[in-house]
Structure formats: structure tokens, C-alpha cells
Amino acid sequence: MDKKTLFSGIQPTGEFHLGNYLGALKNWVDLQNSGEYNCIYSIVDLHAMTIDYDVKSYQEKVISNAIDLLSIGVDPQKSILFLQSQVPEHSVLCWILNTIVPVSELERMTQYKDKARKNDKNINMGLLDYPVLMVADILLYKSEFVPVGEDQTQHLELTNIILRKFNNKFGEYFQKVNPIYTKGTRIRSLQDPNRKMSKSMGEKSCLLLNDSPDAITKKIMSSVTDTGPQKSIHMSPGVDNLFTILELLADPEIAKKFNVDYHNRVLKYSELKTALADVVNKHLEPIREKRRELENDKGSVLKILEEGREKAKSIAEQNMKEIKNLVGLI
Ligand code: TYM
């Protein structure tokens, strides 16, 4: 049976955090290694231009993030890894889709409203159009599956709205798109656990994949919890977050032991945090090691991106021919 296509993207923010990793990136690797999908992964460098960014360091950031993806285990022998801006069909399809998306659908996107509030001096057209480019990314490869964190749910719902409009207007072409979530679909900020972990929440709230072991330990030890194991069965968001990370990375026996202690109300959070810091650091160590290797071999990284571009481009060109024909373009 033909494998289904799966697409996902990440913005080159320079440094990925544990939310990106546990919500999406780790799953990119697991899904790739399952052998069940044609996996296409992109560094979406056009998307990240919609908020203020440093032009001088941008190329360097993109390459550094490509190194991160290879270090966590994205394997160019098994997946296509490429830069969005190097396959211009993304922008062409975005334009075609723009002609069928009501502006009102875009104005109601919560991420747009959020970003517009935070960047009120630069509410540019790209910011509003951001979700349509994301829809184009996915549909250009006729992808049916998209591994992402929970914060992308609304954008994926929009993808299905837009593709239905397209199919109604131009003929059945795109299949329904399905998100793939993990248990880490919403990793919370260490300092304000009612918010998601994000770089914009400040240094201490975020565990970066490239943090030193010492920094990881310090940030986890100072994370917000509560006054002690509660009578209620519901954990507070901060504690729940630490358990989620533990369960995703630790030996199940370790996570189980702390869970039992919590429910018996004998758990000391300092012990949970020490164990968690150890687990996170152990998990990140081989990733750091691989990163050190690749940093000294940028030539191979550029070659991998070039090969990825060629593979993505050949699928994109073929599909764009069909799409152009459907919408009446020569
Ligand atoms: P981005 O670059 O913000 O984040 C990349 C991935 O990380 C997930 N994520 C989280 N998951 C759990 N907990 C968190 N705290 C957390 N923070 C981030 C995101 O859900 C995402 O999966 N719009 C996308 C990029 C994109 C894309 C696409 C994704 C562009 N085109 C096509 C999928 C398909 C974004 O901003 O992700």
C-alpha cells in the first residue's frame, strides 16, 4: 500500500525549546522511524519573517536550526528536510489560496490576534496571511497528516476549511488533513504554568535544547510548583507539567514511583526536580554531542539542505502543474 504523506514545519527562531521538542520534533523523528509515512519537514523561514527579526544573523540561525533538527535525529535518508523559501511553489500556492479565503477567517485566528497585540508597531500583511502560507505548505505535498503541538490546532482546522472551499470550487483534489499530537502537546512555561512554554516568555521559563546541563538544572530547580501534594486528584499546572516531561523522557518505572509518592502525599518536589533535571540532561547529552560534530561540518549540512530542496521541489512542481491546471492557469 502507498505510504501517506506527512508534513510539518518549524520557524527558525535560533533555538528550539523543550516544548517544540516534546510537542512536535521528537514525534517527527518517531514518525520518520516508524517507516509508515513519507515525511517532509521544513524550516519555515518565510513564516518567521512576519515578526521583527535580525536580518544579519538570519542565515546563521536557519543553518543552526537545521543542525538542531539533524542532531535530534531527523535523517535525510528517511525524510525530506528543506528550507521553505527555496521552494517558491509554497508562495504561489499561498497566493492561489488567498483568492478563496475570506479575510474574516484570518482575522479570527487567535495566534494572529496574539501576535498583533504583541507586535502592534508591525502588524503587516504577512502576519495576517501567515496561516494561509501554512495551509499552502501542507497542501502543496498533498499531505494528510501533520504532527504539531496543540497551539496549531486552529490553523489545521482552517486548513480543512480552505481545502473544502478549494475542492468545491475547482474539483475534488485535496484530502482531509489530520493533526498528530503527542502527550507533550502543550508543554507549559516553567515560571507561569498557565501559559505555554515559549521563547517569548523569558529565559527562565524555557528549557532550550542547547542549554548547558547546569542551566537546565537551575531552571528546573526554580520552576513554579505549589505548596505540596494536594488532596484533590488534579495536579496543579506546574506540577502536572513536570510530570508530563518526566513521563515523556524517563524510564516508566521512575515516573511511576514519583506518581505513587505524589498520590500518597509524600513527594518532595525538590526530589522530583532533581530527578527530572537528570533525566532531561541525559536525554539531551547525545543530541549535544551530535550537534558538536555537525557544527564542524557545515558543508555536509548545506549539502543535505540542497538535496532536500531538490526532492521537495520535484514533488511541488508536479503537484503545482495539476493545481494550476485545476484553477485555469497555463
Ligand atoms: P512553531 O515554529 O511555533 O513551533 C514548532 C512546533 O512546536 C510546537 N510547540 C509546542 N508544543 C508543545 N508545547 C509547547 N509549549 C510548544 N511550543 C511550540 C508547535 O505546535 C509546532 O508544532 N505555524 C507553525 C510552523 C508551520 C507549520 C507549517 C507547522 C509553518 N507551516 C505546516 C506544520 C505544518 C509554528 O509556528 O510552529
mmCIF file of N, CA and C and ligand atoms in Angstrom, residues 7-13 16-25 28 42 44 47 84 111 115 130-131 133-135 137-138 146-153 155-156 182 184-189 195-198, ligand 1:
data_model
loop_
_atom_site.group_PDB
_atom_site.id
_atom_site.type_symbol
_atom_site.label_atom_id
_atom_site.label_comp_id
_atom_site.label_asym_id
_atom_site.label_seq_id
_atom_site.Cartn_x
_atom_site.Cartn_y
_atom_site.Cartn_z
ATOM 1 N N PHE A 7 3.513 16.176 6.610
ATOM 2 C CA PHE A 7 4.334 17.400 6.515
ATOM 3 C C PHE A 7 4.340 18.114 7.853
ATOM 4 N N SER A 8 5.475 18.666 8.229
ATOM 5 C CA SER A 8 5.465 19.600 9.352
ATOM 6 C C SER A 8 6.564 20.636 9.174
ATOM 7 N N GLY A 9 6.394 21.754 9.872
ATOM 8 C CA GLY A 9 7.363 22.839 9.747
ATOM 9 C C GLY A 9 7.653 23.462 11.100
ATOM 10 N N ILE A 10 8.787 24.143 11.150
ATOM 11 C CA ILE A 10 9.143 24.873 12.372
ATOM 12 C C ILE A 10 9.813 26.184 11.982
ATOM 13 N N GLN A 11 9.516 27.224 12.739
ATOM 14 C CA GLN A 11 10.119 28.524 12.444
ATOM 15 C C GLN A 11 11.545 28.574 12.987
ATOM 16 N N PRO A 12 12.449 29.171 12.203
ATOM 17 C CA PRO A 12 13.834 29.280 12.670
ATOM 18 C C PRO A 12 13.994 30.395 13.690
ATOM 19 N N THR A 13 13.719 30.056 14.922
ATOM 20 C CA THR A 13 13.808 31.071 15.982
ATOM 21 C C THR A 13 15.235 31.145 16.526
ATOM 22 N N PHE A 16 15.606 26.040 19.595
ATOM 23 C CA PHE A 16 14.372 25.306 19.888
ATOM 24 C C PHE A 16 14.299 24.990 21.374
ATOM 25 N N HIS A 17 13.072 24.917 21.890
ATOM 26 C CA HIS A 17 12.903 24.618 23.319
ATOM 27 C C HIS A 17 12.233 23.263 23.511
ATOM 28 N N LEU A 18 12.132 22.880 24.750
ATOM 29 C CA LEU A 18 11.615 21.545 25.049
ATOM 30 C C LEU A 18 10.137 21.399 24.650
ATOM 31 N N GLY A 19 9.413 22.512 24.598
ATOM 32 C CA GLY A 19 8.021 22.479 24.112
ATOM 33 C C GLY A 19 7.994 22.075 22.648
ATOM 34 N N ASN A 20 8.841 22.726 21.840
ATOM 35 C CA ASN A 20 8.933 22.342 20.420
ATOM 36 C C ASN A 20 9.277 20.862 20.306
ATOM 37 N N TYR A 21 10.231 20.448 21.150
ATOM 38 C CA TYR A 21 10.752 19.081 21.045
ATOM 39 C C TYR A 21 9.696 18.050 21.440
ATOM 40 N N LEU A 22 9.086 18.242 22.609
ATOM 41 C CA LEU A 22 8.149 17.213 23.083
ATOM 42 C C LEU A 22 6.785 17.322 22.398
ATOM 43 N N GLY A 23 6.432 18.532 21.962
ATOM 44 C CA GLY A 23 5.141 18.691 21.277
ATOM 45 C C GLY A 23 5.205 18.210 19.837
ATOM 46 N N ALA A 24 6.361 18.382 19.203
ATOM 47 C CA ALA A 24 6.412 18.083 17.770
ATOM 48 C C ALA A 24 7.682 17.350 17.328
ATOM 49 N N LEU A 25 8.838 17.941 17.599
ATOM 50 C CA LEU A 25 10.062 17.451 16.940
ATOM 51 C C LEU A 25 10.417 15.999 17.251
ATOM 52 N N TRP A 28 8.424 13.994 15.144
ATOM 53 C CA TRP A 28 8.883 13.975 13.742
ATOM 54 C C TRP A 28 9.811 12.767 13.564
ATOM 55 N N SER A 42 10.142 20.945 7.069
ATOM 56 C CA SER A 42 10.672 22.199 6.532
ATOM 57 C C SER A 42 10.978 23.206 7.629
ATOM 58 N N VAL A 44 10.584 26.780 8.209
ATOM 59 C CA VAL A 44 9.711 27.727 7.506
ATOM 60 C C VAL A 44 10.235 29.159 7.693
ATOM 61 N N HIS A 47 7.822 32.164 7.091
ATOM 62 C CA HIS A 47 6.896 32.452 8.192
ATOM 63 C C HIS A 47 7.524 33.341 9.259
ATOM 64 N N GLN A 84 11.899 26.301 3.412
ATOM 65 C CA GLN A 84 10.662 26.710 2.730
ATOM 66 C C GLN A 84 10.925 27.711 1.602
ATOM 67 N N GLN A 111 -3.770 33.105 17.097
ATOM 68 C CA GLN A 111 -2.332 33.418 17.051
ATOM 69 C C GLN A 111 -2.092 34.763 16.374
ATOM 70 N N LYS A 115 -0.248 37.782 18.251
ATOM 71 C CA LYS A 115 0.978 38.373 17.709
ATOM 72 C C LYS A 115 0.758 39.846 17.376
ATOM 73 N N TYR A 130 -0.231 34.618 7.407
ATOM 74 C CA TYR A 130 0.595 33.524 7.939
ATOM 75 C C TYR A 130 -0.103 32.153 7.835
ATOM 76 N N PRO A 131 -1.372 32.049 8.299
ATOM 77 C CA PRO A 131 -1.999 30.713 8.259
ATOM 78 C C PRO A 131 -2.221 30.189 6.842
ATOM 79 N N LEU A 133 -0.207 30.656 4.282
ATOM 80 C CA LEU A 133 1.075 30.088 3.848
ATOM 81 C C LEU A 133 1.268 28.715 4.490
ATOM 82 N N MET A 134 0.827 28.592 5.727
ATOM 83 C CA MET A 134 0.938 27.293 6.416
ATOM 84 C C MET A 134 0.058 26.248 5.705
ATOM 85 N N VAL A 135 -1.135 26.661 5.312
ATOM 86 C CA VAL A 135 -2.035 25.748 4.581
ATOM 87 C C VAL A 135 -1.367 25.331 3.263
ATOM 88 N N ASP A 137 1.832 25.194 2.655
ATOM 89 C CA ASP A 137 2.928 24.258 2.970
ATOM 90 C C ASP A 137 2.414 22.816 2.988
ATOM 91 N N ILE A 138 1.281 22.659 3.666
ATOM 92 C CA ILE A 138 0.740 21.312 3.888
ATOM 93 C C ILE A 138 0.161 20.738 2.588
ATOM 94 N N VAL A 146 -0.220 15.873 9.917
ATOM 95 C CA VAL A 146 0.644 16.982 10.335
ATOM 96 C C VAL A 146 0.944 16.868 11.833
ATOM 97 N N PRO A 147 2.153 16.431 12.201
ATOM 98 C CA PRO A 147 2.486 16.386 13.627
ATOM 99 C C PRO A 147 2.822 17.781 14.158
ATOM 100 N N VAL A 148 2.032 18.246 15.112
ATOM 101 C CA VAL A 148 2.206 19.599 15.685
ATOM 102 C C VAL A 148 1.794 19.596 17.145
ATOM 103 N N GLY A 149 2.088 20.685 17.821
ATOM 104 C CA GLY A 149 1.579 20.903 19.176
ATOM 105 C C GLY A 149 0.184 21.501 19.118
ATOM 106 N N GLU A 150 -0.448 21.526 20.290
ATOM 107 C CA GLU A 150 -1.849 21.963 20.386
ATOM 108 C C GLU A 150 -2.083 23.388 19.872
ATOM 109 N N ASP A 151 -1.049 24.238 19.994
ATOM 110 C CA ASP A 151 -1.250 25.640 19.589
ATOM 111 C C ASP A 151 -1.504 25.803 18.083
ATOM 112 N N GLN A 152 -1.293 24.738 17.307
ATOM 113 C CA GLN A 152 -1.522 24.840 15.860
ATOM 114 C C GLN A 152 -2.892 24.312 15.436
ATOM 115 N N THR A 153 -3.700 23.885 16.419
ATOM 116 C CA THR A 153 -4.986 23.256 16.098
ATOM 117 C C THR A 153 -5.866 24.142 15.216
ATOM 118 N N HIS A 155 -5.066 26.470 13.208
ATOM 119 C CA HIS A 155 -4.538 26.575 11.840
ATOM 120 C C HIS A 155 -4.854 25.319 11.025
ATOM 121 N N LEU A 156 -4.879 24.179 11.693
ATOM 122 C CA LEU A 156 -5.189 22.948 10.948
ATOM 123 C C LEU A 156 -6.693 22.859 10.645
ATOM 124 N N THR A 182 1.077 14.591 20.477
ATOM 125 C CA THR A 182 1.724 13.708 21.456
ATOM 126 C C THR A 182 1.164 14.061 22.839
ATOM 127 N N GLY A 184 2.864 15.419 24.925
ATOM 128 C CA GLY A 184 3.510 16.703 25.252
ATOM 129 C C GLY A 184 2.978 17.830 24.391
ATOM 130 N N THR A 185 1.712 17.718 24.004
ATOM 131 C CA THR A 185 1.161 18.664 23.043
ATOM 132 C C THR A 185 1.105 20.100 23.550
ATOM 133 N N ARG A 186 1.137 20.244 24.875
ATOM 134 C CA ARG A 186 1.198 21.599 25.435
ATOM 135 C C ARG A 186 2.131 21.593 26.638
ATOM 136 N N ILE A 187 3.409 21.835 26.394
ATOM 137 C CA ILE A 187 4.366 21.956 27.490
ATOM 138 C C ILE A 187 4.268 23.383 28.007
ATOM 139 N N ARG A 188 4.227 23.499 29.330
ATOM 140 C CA ARG A 188 3.962 24.812 29.914
ATOM 141 C C ARG A 188 5.242 25.554 30.295
ATOM 142 N N SER A 189 5.097 26.850 30.436
ATOM 143 C CA SER A 189 6.206 27.691 30.909
ATOM 144 C C SER A 189 6.579 27.241 32.324
ATOM 145 N N ARG A 195 0.619 29.382 31.038
ATOM 146 C CA ARG A 195 0.926 29.733 29.642
ATOM 147 C C ARG A 195 1.790 28.625 29.044
ATOM 148 N N LYS A 196 1.822 28.585 27.702
ATOM 149 C CA LYS A 196 2.664 27.547 27.078
ATOM 150 C C LYS A 196 4.137 27.959 27.148
ATOM 151 N N MET A 197 5.035 26.971 27.126
ATOM 152 C CA MET A 197 6.468 27.270 27.069
ATOM 153 C C MET A 197 6.739 27.938 25.728
ATOM 154 N N SER A 198 7.420 29.070 25.770
ATOM 155 C CA SER A 198 7.732 29.778 24.532
ATOM 156 C C SER A 198 8.919 30.692 24.809
HETATM 157 P P1 TYM B 1 6.486 26.908 15.750
HETATM 158 O O1 TYM B 1 7.730 27.155 14.991
HETATM 159 O O2 TYM B 1 5.969 27.965 16.645
HETATM 160 O O3 TYM B 1 6.636 25.606 16.632
HETATM 161 C C1 TYM B 1 7.085 24.384 16.094
HETATM 162 C C2 TYM B 1 6.310 23.242 16.708
HETATM 163 O O4 TYM B 1 6.440 23.241 18.127
HETATM 164 C C3 TYM B 1 5.151 23.147 18.734
HETATM 165 N N1 TYM B 1 5.184 23.861 20.028
HETATM 166 C C4 TYM B 1 4.814 23.311 21.195
HETATM 167 N N2 TYM B 1 4.355 22.087 21.512
HETATM 168 C C5 TYM B 1 4.093 21.825 22.820
HETATM 169 N N3 TYM B 1 4.270 22.734 23.821
HETATM 170 C C6 TYM B 1 4.735 23.977 23.553
HETATM 171 N N4 TYM B 1 4.928 24.837 24.532
HETATM 172 C C7 TYM B 1 5.028 24.316 22.180
HETATM 173 N N5 TYM B 1 5.502 25.428 21.572
HETATM 174 C C8 TYM B 1 5.592 25.130 20.245
HETATM 175 C C9 TYM B 1 4.223 23.824 17.731
HETATM 176 O O5 TYM B 1 2.892 23.425 17.906
HETATM 177 C C10 TYM B 1 4.813 23.351 16.417
HETATM 178 O O6 TYM B 1 4.312 22.065 16.072
HETATM 179 N N6 TYM B 1 2.956 27.689 12.347
HETATM 180 C C11 TYM B 1 3.941 26.727 12.786
HETATM 181 C C12 TYM B 1 5.009 26.421 11.760
HETATM 182 C C13 TYM B 1 4.482 25.917 10.458
HETATM 183 C C14 TYM B 1 3.900 24.641 10.230
HETATM 184 C C15 TYM B 1 3.591 24.598 8.845
HETATM 185 C C16 TYM B 1 3.617 23.551 11.064
HETATM 186 C C17 TYM B 1 4.507 26.571 9.265
HETATM 187 N N7 TYM B 1 3.967 25.782 8.294
HETATM 188 C C18 TYM B 1 2.988 23.477 8.286
HETATM 189 C C19 TYM B 1 3.022 22.432 10.489
HETATM 190 C C20 TYM B 1 2.711 22.400 9.119
HETATM 191 C C21 TYM B 1 4.621 27.306 14.008
HETATM 192 O O7 TYM B 1 4.588 28.464 14.254
HETATM 193 O O8 TYM B 1 5.341 26.441 14.737
#
